[in-house]
Short mmCIF file of C-alpha atoms in Angstrom, two decimals:
data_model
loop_
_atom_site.label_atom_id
_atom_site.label_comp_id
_atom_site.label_asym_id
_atom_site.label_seq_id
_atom_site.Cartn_x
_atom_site.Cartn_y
_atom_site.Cartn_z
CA UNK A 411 -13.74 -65.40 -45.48
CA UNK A 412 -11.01 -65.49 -48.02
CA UNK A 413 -10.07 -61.89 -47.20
CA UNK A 414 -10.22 -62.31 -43.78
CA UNK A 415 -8.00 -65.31 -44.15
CA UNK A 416 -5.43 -63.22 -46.15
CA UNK A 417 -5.04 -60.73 -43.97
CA UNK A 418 -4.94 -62.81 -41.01
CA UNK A 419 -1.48 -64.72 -42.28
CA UNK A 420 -0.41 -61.62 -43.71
CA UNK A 421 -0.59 -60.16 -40.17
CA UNK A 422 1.12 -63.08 -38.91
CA UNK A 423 3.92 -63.30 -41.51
CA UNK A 424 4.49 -59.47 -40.89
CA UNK A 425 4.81 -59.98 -36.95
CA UNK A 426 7.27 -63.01 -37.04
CA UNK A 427 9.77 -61.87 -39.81
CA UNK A 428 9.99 -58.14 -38.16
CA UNK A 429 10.62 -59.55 -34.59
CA UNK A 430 12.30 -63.15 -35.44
CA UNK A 431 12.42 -64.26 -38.99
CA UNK A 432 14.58 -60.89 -40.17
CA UNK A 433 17.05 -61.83 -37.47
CA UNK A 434 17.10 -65.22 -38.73
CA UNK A 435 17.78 -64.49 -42.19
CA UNK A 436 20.02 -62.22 -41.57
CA UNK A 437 22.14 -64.59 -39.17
CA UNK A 438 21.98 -66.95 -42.63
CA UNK A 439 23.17 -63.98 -45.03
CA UNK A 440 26.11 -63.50 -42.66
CA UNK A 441 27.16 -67.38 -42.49
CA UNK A 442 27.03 -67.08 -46.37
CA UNK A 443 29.11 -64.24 -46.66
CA UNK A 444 31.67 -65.64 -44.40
CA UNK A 445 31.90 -68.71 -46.39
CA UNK A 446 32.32 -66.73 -50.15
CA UNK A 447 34.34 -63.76 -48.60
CA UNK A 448 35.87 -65.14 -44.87
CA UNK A 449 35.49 -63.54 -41.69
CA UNK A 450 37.89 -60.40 -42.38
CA UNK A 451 40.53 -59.22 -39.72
CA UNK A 452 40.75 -55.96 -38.02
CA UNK A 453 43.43 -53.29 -38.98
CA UNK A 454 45.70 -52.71 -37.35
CA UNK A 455 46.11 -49.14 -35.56
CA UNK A 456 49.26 -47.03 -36.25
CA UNK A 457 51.74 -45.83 -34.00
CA UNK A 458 50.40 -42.82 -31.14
CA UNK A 459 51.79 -40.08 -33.59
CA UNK A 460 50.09 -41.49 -36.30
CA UNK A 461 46.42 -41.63 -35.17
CA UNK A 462 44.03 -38.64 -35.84
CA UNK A 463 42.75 -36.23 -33.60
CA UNK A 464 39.41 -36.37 -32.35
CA UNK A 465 36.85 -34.36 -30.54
CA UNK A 466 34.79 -35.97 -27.43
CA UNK A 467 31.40 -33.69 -28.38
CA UNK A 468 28.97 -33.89 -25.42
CA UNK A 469 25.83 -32.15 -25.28
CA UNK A 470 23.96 -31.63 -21.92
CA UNK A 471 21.04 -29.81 -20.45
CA UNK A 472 21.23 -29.21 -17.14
CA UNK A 473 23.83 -31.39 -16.16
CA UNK A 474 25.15 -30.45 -12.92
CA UNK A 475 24.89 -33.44 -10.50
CA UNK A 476 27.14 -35.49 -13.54
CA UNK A 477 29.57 -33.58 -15.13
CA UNK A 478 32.31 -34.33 -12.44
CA UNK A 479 31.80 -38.26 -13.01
CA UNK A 480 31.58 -37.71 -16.40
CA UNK A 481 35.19 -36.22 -16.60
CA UNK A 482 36.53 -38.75 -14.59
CA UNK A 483 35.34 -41.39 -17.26
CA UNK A 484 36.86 -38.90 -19.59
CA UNK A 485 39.98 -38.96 -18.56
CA UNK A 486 40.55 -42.62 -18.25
CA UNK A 487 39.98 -43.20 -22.03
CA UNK A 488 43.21 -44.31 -23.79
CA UNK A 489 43.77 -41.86 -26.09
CA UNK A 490 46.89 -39.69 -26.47
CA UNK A 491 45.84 -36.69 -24.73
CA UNK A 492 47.35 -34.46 -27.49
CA UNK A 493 44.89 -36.22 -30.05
CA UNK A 494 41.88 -36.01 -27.74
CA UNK A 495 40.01 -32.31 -27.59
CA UNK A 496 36.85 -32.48 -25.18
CA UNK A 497 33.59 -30.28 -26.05
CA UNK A 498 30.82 -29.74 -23.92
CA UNK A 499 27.85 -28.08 -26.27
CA UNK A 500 25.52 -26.93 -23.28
CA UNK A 501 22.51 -24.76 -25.22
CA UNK A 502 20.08 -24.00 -22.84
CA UNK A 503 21.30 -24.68 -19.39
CA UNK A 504 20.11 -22.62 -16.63
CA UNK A 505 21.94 -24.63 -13.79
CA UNK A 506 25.60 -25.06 -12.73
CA UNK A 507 26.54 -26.92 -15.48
CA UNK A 508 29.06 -24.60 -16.97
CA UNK A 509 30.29 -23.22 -13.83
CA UNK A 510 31.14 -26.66 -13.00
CA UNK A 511 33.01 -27.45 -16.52
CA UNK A 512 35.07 -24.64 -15.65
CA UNK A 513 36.97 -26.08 -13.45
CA UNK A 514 38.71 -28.16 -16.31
CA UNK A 515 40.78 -25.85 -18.46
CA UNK A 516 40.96 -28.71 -21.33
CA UNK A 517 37.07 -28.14 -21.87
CA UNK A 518 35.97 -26.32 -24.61
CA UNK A 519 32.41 -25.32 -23.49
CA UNK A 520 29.85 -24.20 -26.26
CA UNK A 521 26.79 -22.49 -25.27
CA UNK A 522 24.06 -20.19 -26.14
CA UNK A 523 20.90 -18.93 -23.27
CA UNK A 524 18.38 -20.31 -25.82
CA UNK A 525 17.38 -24.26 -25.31
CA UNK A 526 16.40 -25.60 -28.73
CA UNK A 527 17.14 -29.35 -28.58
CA UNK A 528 19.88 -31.53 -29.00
CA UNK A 529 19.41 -31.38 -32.63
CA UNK A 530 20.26 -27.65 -32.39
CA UNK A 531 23.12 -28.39 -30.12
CA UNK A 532 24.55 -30.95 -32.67
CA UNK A 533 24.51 -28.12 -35.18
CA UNK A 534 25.83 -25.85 -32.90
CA UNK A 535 28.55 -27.71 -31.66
CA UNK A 536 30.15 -29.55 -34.93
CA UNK A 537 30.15 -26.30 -36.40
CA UNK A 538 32.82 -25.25 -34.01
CA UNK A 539 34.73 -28.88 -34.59
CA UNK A 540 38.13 -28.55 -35.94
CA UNK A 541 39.20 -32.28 -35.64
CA UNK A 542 39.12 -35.35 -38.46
CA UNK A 543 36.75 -37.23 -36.09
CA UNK A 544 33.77 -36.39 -33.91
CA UNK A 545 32.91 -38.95 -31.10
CA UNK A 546 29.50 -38.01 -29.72
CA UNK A 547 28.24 -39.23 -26.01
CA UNK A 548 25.45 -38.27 -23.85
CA UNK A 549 26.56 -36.85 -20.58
CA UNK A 550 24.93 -39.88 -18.78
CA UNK A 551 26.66 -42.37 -20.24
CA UNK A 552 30.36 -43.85 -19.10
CA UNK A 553 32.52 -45.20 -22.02
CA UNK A 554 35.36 -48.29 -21.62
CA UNK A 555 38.60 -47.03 -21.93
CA UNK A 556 39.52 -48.38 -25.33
CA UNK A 557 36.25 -46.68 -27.23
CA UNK A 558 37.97 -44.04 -29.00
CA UNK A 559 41.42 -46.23 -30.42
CA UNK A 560 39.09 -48.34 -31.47
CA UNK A 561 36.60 -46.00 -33.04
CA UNK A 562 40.06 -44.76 -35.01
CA UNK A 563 40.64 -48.54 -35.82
CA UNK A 564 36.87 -48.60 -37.48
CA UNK A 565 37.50 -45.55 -39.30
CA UNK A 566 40.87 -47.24 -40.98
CA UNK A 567 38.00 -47.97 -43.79
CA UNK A 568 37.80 -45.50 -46.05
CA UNK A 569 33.69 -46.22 -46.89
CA UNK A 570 32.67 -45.92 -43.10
CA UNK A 571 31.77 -42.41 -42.61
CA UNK A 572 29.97 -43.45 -39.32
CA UNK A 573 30.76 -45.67 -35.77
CA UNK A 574 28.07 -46.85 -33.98
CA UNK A 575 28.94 -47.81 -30.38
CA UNK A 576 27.24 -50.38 -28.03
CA UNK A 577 24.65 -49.27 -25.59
CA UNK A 578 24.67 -51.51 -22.42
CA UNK A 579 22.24 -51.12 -19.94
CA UNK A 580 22.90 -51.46 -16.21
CA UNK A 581 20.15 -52.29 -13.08
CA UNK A 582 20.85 -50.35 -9.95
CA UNK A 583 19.09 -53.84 -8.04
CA UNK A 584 18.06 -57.18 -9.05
CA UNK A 585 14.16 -56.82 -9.90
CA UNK A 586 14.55 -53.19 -11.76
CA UNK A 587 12.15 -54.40 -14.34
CA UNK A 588 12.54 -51.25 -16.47
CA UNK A 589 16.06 -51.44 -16.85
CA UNK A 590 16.50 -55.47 -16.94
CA UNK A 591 13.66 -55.17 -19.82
CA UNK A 592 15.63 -52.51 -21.36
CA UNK A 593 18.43 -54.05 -21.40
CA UNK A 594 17.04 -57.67 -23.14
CA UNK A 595 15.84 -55.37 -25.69
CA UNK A 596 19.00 -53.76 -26.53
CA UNK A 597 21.15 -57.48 -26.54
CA UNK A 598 18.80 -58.61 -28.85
CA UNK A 599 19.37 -54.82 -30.90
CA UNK A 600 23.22 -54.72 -30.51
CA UNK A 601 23.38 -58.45 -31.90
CA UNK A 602 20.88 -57.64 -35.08
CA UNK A 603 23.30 -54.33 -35.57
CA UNK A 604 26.73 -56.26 -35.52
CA UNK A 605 25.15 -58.52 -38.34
CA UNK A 606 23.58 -55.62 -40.21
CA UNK A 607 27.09 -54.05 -39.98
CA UNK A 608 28.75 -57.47 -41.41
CA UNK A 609 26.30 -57.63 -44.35
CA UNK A 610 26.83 -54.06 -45.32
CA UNK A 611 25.93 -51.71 -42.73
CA UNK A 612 24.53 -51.11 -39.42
CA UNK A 613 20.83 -49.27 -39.99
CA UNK A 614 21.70 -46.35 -37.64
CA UNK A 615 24.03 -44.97 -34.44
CA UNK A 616 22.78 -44.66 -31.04
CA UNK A 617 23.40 -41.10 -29.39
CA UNK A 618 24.87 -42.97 -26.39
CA UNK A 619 27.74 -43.16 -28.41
CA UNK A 620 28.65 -42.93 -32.13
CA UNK A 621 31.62 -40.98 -34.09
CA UNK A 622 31.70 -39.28 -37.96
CA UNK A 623 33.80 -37.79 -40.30
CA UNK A 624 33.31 -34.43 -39.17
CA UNK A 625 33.79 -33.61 -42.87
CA UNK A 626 30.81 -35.51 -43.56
CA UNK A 627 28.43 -33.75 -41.27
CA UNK A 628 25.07 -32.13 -42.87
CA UNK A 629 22.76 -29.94 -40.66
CA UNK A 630 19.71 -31.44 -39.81
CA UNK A 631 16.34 -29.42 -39.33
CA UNK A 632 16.35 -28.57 -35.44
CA UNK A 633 13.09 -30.53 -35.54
CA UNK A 634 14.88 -33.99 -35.65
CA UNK A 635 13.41 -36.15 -33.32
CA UNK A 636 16.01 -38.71 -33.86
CA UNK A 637 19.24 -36.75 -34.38
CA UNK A 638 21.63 -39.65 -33.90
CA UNK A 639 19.73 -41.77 -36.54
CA UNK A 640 19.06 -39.17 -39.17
CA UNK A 641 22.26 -37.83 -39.50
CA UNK A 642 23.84 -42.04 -39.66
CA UNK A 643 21.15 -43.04 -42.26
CA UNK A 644 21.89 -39.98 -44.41
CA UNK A 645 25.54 -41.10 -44.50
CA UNK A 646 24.30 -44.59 -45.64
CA UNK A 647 22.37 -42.81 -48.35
CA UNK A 648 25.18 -40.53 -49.61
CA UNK A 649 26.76 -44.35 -50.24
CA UNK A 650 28.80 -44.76 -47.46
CA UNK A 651 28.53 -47.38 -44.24
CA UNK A 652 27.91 -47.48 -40.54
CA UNK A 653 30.63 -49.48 -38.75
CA UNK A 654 29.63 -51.48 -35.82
CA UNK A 655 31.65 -52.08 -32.87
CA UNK A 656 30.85 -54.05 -29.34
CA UNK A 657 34.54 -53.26 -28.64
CA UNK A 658 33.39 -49.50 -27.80
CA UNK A 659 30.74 -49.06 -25.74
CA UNK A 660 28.44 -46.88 -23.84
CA UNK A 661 27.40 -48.02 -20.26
CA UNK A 662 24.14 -45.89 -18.66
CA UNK A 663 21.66 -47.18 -15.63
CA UNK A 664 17.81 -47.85 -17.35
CA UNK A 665 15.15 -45.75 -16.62
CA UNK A 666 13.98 -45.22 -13.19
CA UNK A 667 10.65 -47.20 -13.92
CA UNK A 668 8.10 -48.17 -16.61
CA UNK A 669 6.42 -44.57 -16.71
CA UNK A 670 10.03 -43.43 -17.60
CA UNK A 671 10.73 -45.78 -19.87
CA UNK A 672 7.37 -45.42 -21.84
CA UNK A 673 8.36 -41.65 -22.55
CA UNK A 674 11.72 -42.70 -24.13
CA UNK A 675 9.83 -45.05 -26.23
CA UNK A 676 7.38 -43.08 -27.10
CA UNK A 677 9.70 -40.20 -28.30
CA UNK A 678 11.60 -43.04 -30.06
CA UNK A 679 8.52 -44.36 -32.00
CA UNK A 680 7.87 -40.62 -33.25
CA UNK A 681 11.11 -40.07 -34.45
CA UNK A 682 11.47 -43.42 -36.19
CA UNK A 683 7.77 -42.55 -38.01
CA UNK A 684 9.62 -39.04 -38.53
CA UNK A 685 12.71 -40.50 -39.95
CA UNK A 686 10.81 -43.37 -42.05
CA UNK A 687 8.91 -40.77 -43.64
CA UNK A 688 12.14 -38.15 -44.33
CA UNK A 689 14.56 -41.26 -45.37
CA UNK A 690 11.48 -42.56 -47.38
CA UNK A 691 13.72 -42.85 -51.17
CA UNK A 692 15.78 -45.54 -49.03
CA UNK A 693 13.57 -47.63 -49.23
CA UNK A 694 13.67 -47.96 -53.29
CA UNK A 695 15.17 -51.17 -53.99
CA UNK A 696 15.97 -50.36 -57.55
CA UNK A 697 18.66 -47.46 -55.99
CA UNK A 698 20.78 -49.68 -53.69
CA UNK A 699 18.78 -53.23 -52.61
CA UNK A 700 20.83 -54.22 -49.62
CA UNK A 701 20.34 -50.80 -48.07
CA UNK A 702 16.31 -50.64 -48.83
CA UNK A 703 16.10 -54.56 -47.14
CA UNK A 704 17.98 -53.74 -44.58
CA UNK A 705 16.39 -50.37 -44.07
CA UNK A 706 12.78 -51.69 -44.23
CA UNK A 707 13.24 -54.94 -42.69
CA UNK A 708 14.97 -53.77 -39.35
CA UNK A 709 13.62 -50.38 -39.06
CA UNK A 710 10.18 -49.14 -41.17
CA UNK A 711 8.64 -52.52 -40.44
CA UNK A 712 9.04 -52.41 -36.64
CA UNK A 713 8.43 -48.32 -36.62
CA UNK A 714 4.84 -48.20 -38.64
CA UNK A 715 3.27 -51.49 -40.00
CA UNK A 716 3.96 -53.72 -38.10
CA UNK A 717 2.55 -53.18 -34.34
CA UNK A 718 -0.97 -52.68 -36.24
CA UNK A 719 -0.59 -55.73 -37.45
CA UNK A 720 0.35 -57.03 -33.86
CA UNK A 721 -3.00 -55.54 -32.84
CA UNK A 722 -5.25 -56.78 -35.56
CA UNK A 723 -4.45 -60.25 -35.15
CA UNK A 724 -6.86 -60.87 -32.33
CA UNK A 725 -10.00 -59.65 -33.68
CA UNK A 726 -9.00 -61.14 -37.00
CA UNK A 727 -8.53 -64.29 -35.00
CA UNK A 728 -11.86 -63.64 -33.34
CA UNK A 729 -13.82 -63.54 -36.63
CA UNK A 730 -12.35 -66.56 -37.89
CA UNK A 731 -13.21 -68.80 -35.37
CA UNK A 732 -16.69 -67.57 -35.05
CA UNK A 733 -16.90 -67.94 -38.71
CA UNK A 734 -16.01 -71.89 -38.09
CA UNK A 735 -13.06 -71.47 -40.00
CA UNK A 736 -10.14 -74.59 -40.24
CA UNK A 737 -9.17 -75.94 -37.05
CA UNK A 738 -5.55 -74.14 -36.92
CA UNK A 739 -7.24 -70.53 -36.19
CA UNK A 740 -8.65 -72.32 -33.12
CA UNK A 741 -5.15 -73.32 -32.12
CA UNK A 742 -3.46 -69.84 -32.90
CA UNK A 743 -6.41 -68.21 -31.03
CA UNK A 744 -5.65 -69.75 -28.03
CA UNK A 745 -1.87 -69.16 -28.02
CA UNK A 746 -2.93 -65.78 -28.86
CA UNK A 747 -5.21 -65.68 -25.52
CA UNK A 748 -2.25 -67.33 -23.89
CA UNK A 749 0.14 -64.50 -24.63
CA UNK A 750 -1.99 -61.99 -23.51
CA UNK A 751 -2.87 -63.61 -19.99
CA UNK A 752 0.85 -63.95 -19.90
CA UNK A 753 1.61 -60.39 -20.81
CA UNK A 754 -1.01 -58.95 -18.03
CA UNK A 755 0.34 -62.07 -15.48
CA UNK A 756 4.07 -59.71 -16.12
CA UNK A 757 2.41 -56.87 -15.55
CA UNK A 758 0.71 -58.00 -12.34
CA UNK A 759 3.68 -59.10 -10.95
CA UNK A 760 5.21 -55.69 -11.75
CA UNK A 761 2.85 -54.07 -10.08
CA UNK A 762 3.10 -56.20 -6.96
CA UNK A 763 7.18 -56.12 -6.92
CA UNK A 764 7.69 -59.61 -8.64
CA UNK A 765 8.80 -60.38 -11.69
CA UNK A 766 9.26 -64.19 -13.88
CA UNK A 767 11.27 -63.31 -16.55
CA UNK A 768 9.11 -65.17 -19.28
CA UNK A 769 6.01 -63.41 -18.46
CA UNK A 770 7.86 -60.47 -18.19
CA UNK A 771 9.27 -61.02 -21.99
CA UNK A 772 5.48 -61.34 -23.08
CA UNK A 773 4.63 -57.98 -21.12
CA UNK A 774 7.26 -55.68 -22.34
CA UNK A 775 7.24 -56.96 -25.49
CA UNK A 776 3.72 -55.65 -25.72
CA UNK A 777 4.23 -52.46 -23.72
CA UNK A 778 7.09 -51.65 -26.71
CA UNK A 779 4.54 -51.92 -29.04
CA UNK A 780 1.72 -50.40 -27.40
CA UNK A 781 4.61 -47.30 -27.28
CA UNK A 782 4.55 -47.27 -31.08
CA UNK A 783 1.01 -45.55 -30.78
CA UNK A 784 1.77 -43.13 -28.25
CA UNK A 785 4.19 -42.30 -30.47
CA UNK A 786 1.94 -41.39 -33.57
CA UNK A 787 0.12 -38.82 -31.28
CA UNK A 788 3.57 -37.96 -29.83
CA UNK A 789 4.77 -36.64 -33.37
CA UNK A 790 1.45 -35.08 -34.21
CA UNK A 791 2.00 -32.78 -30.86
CA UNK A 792 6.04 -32.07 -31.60
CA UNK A 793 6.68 -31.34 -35.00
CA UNK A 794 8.11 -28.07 -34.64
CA UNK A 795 10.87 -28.92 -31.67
CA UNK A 796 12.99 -31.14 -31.03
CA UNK A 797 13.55 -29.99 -27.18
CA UNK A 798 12.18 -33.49 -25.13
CA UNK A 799 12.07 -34.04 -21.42
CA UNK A 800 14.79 -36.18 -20.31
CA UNK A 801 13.27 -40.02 -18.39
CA UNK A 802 14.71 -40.55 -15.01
CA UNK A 803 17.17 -42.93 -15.02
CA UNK A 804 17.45 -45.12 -12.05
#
């Protein structure tokens, strides 16, 4: 019983710091630092003249139906137009996209017949970059029109080799679970990456928007699952930081519904088990601590040990109370059976067109994790591209 009772709590422990307690500590860590070091201010930006150019790299597969709303978006960023070069990296397409591009003479378009991924395209297209900065944004996302000054104010720092923008996610309609639980997730994310960021550095860029030192830039195996995260965290490695800013962010409609969202999450649990396992020396404390906690505690935990855990707490439970063990399993089994009822009451109402929003917190909180393992047999099945099919967004 001893073993079982070991296990259980380390289960437990496991669960809470990943999803709460890492949040909480870190939210302490931050308060600290503030105290010994203050706040900090943000530089200042130099006159128009003085600001470096940068390149607006978009890749896009078969594109079409948004390229002419995406260079509307493009050209209301403030930026002086001398100092802002637009790419469009379209490997693969076999629609109108490029026709359509034509139309604006300040596009560069990049593009090869072959579709290999957008980790192919990222090679591709930085390879042609000729600017000190590369901002990178997915064609379906729209960007505020103060993103790229202050992407040049981030980069002020010499040590931040990497920006990492905020993803906000919009509901066409009220009751759009997919998106609404989408976008609770990635409030929760964007506020555990602005700490991460203000303790050292934020563990990773989304692709909806981030910017490098184009200098800086290594290829990464066209295999890369996780392009935008990879090619961050290898920055962090080399020993510099990832800069994170709400101020510049990345607005995109969630997916059309659950069975959309599930293959985003999917793909994203194989490449984080992908990346866990390439990054794996990060995760040495004795090379750079803060990076390995950070590292392990926001990201390896979450991506591999962590929803097993989840799942073995119930029949661990189980056994212990049938064993007649001390009268707190009892109480945790219940709020265990509790969760669950609430977590198929979420999905119930789903189905049916309802939705509370604290049942639906239990449900998608367990359809995340549930992802995790259709993620394992995701990466067993695509190791060898890094081409995906795109979720319909709503």
């Amino acid at each position: 019983m001893t073993a079982l009772k070991i296990a259980f709590w380390v289960c437990i422990v496991l669960v809470f710091y990943t999803y709460l307690g890492y949040g909480m500590l870190l939210w302490l860590l931050v308060r600290i630092k503030r105290m010994v070091r203050g706040k900090g201010t943000k530089a200042v930006l130099p006159a128009d003249e003085a600001l470096p150019d940068v390149t607006l790299l978009i890749c896009a597969y078969n594109e079409q139906d948004i390229v002419d709303m995406k260079m509307e978006n493009t050209h209301q960023l403030d930026y002086p137009k001398d100092k802002l070069h637009i790419m469009w990296v379209t490997d693969g397409s076999s629609d109108e996209t490029n026709e359509r591009l034509g139309r604006y003479p300040e596009v560069e378009i990049v593009f090869t017949p072959e579709r290999k991924g957008k980790t192919a395209a990222l090679n591709h297209g930085i390879s042609q970059v000729k600017t000190e900065i590369t901002m990178m944004t997915d064609a379906n996302t729209m960007i505020n029109p103060g993103a790229v000054r202050e992407i040049a104010r981030c980069f002020m720092d010499p040590q931040v080799a990497c920006v990492a923008g905020e993803k906000r996610v919009m509901a066409r309609h009220e009751g759009q679970t997919a998106a609404e639980g989408e976008g609770l997730y990635w409030r929760y994310e964007s506020t555990l990456k602005r700490w991460d960021s203000e303790l050292y550095s934020a563990m990773g860029a989304a692709g909806e928007l981030n910017a490098i030192r184009t200098k800086l830039y290594e290829p990464m195996p066209e295999n890369a699952l996780l392009d935008d995260f990879v090619m961050s965290m290898r920055m962090v490695d080399r020993g510099y930081r990832i800069a994170y800013s709400s101020d510049a962010y990345a607005m995109e409609y969630g997916s059309a519904n659950l069975e959309e969202e599930s293959k985003r999450k999917r793909r994203i649990a194989a490449g984080g088990l992908q990346s866990v396992w390439w990054l794996r020396g990060m995760m040495n404390p004795f090379r750079r601590f803060i990076v390995a906690f950070q590292f392990v505690s926001h990201r390896v935990l979450r991506w591999s040990i962590t929803p097993i855990a989840l799942i073995a707490l119930f029949p661990l439970n189980v056994l212990l109370v049938m064993m007649k063990a001390d009268t707190v399993y009892n109480i945790i089994w219940v709020l265990q059976l509790l969760f669950y009822a609430a977590a198929w009451s979420g999905w119930l109402l789903d189905q049916k067109g309802h939705k509370n929003k604290l049942l639906y917190v239990c449900y998608y909180f367990l359809f995340m994790n549930i992802n995790v393992f259709r993620g394992m047999r995701y990466l067993r099945t695509h190791q060898t591209s890094g081409a995906w099919e795109k979720a319909k967004r709503a």
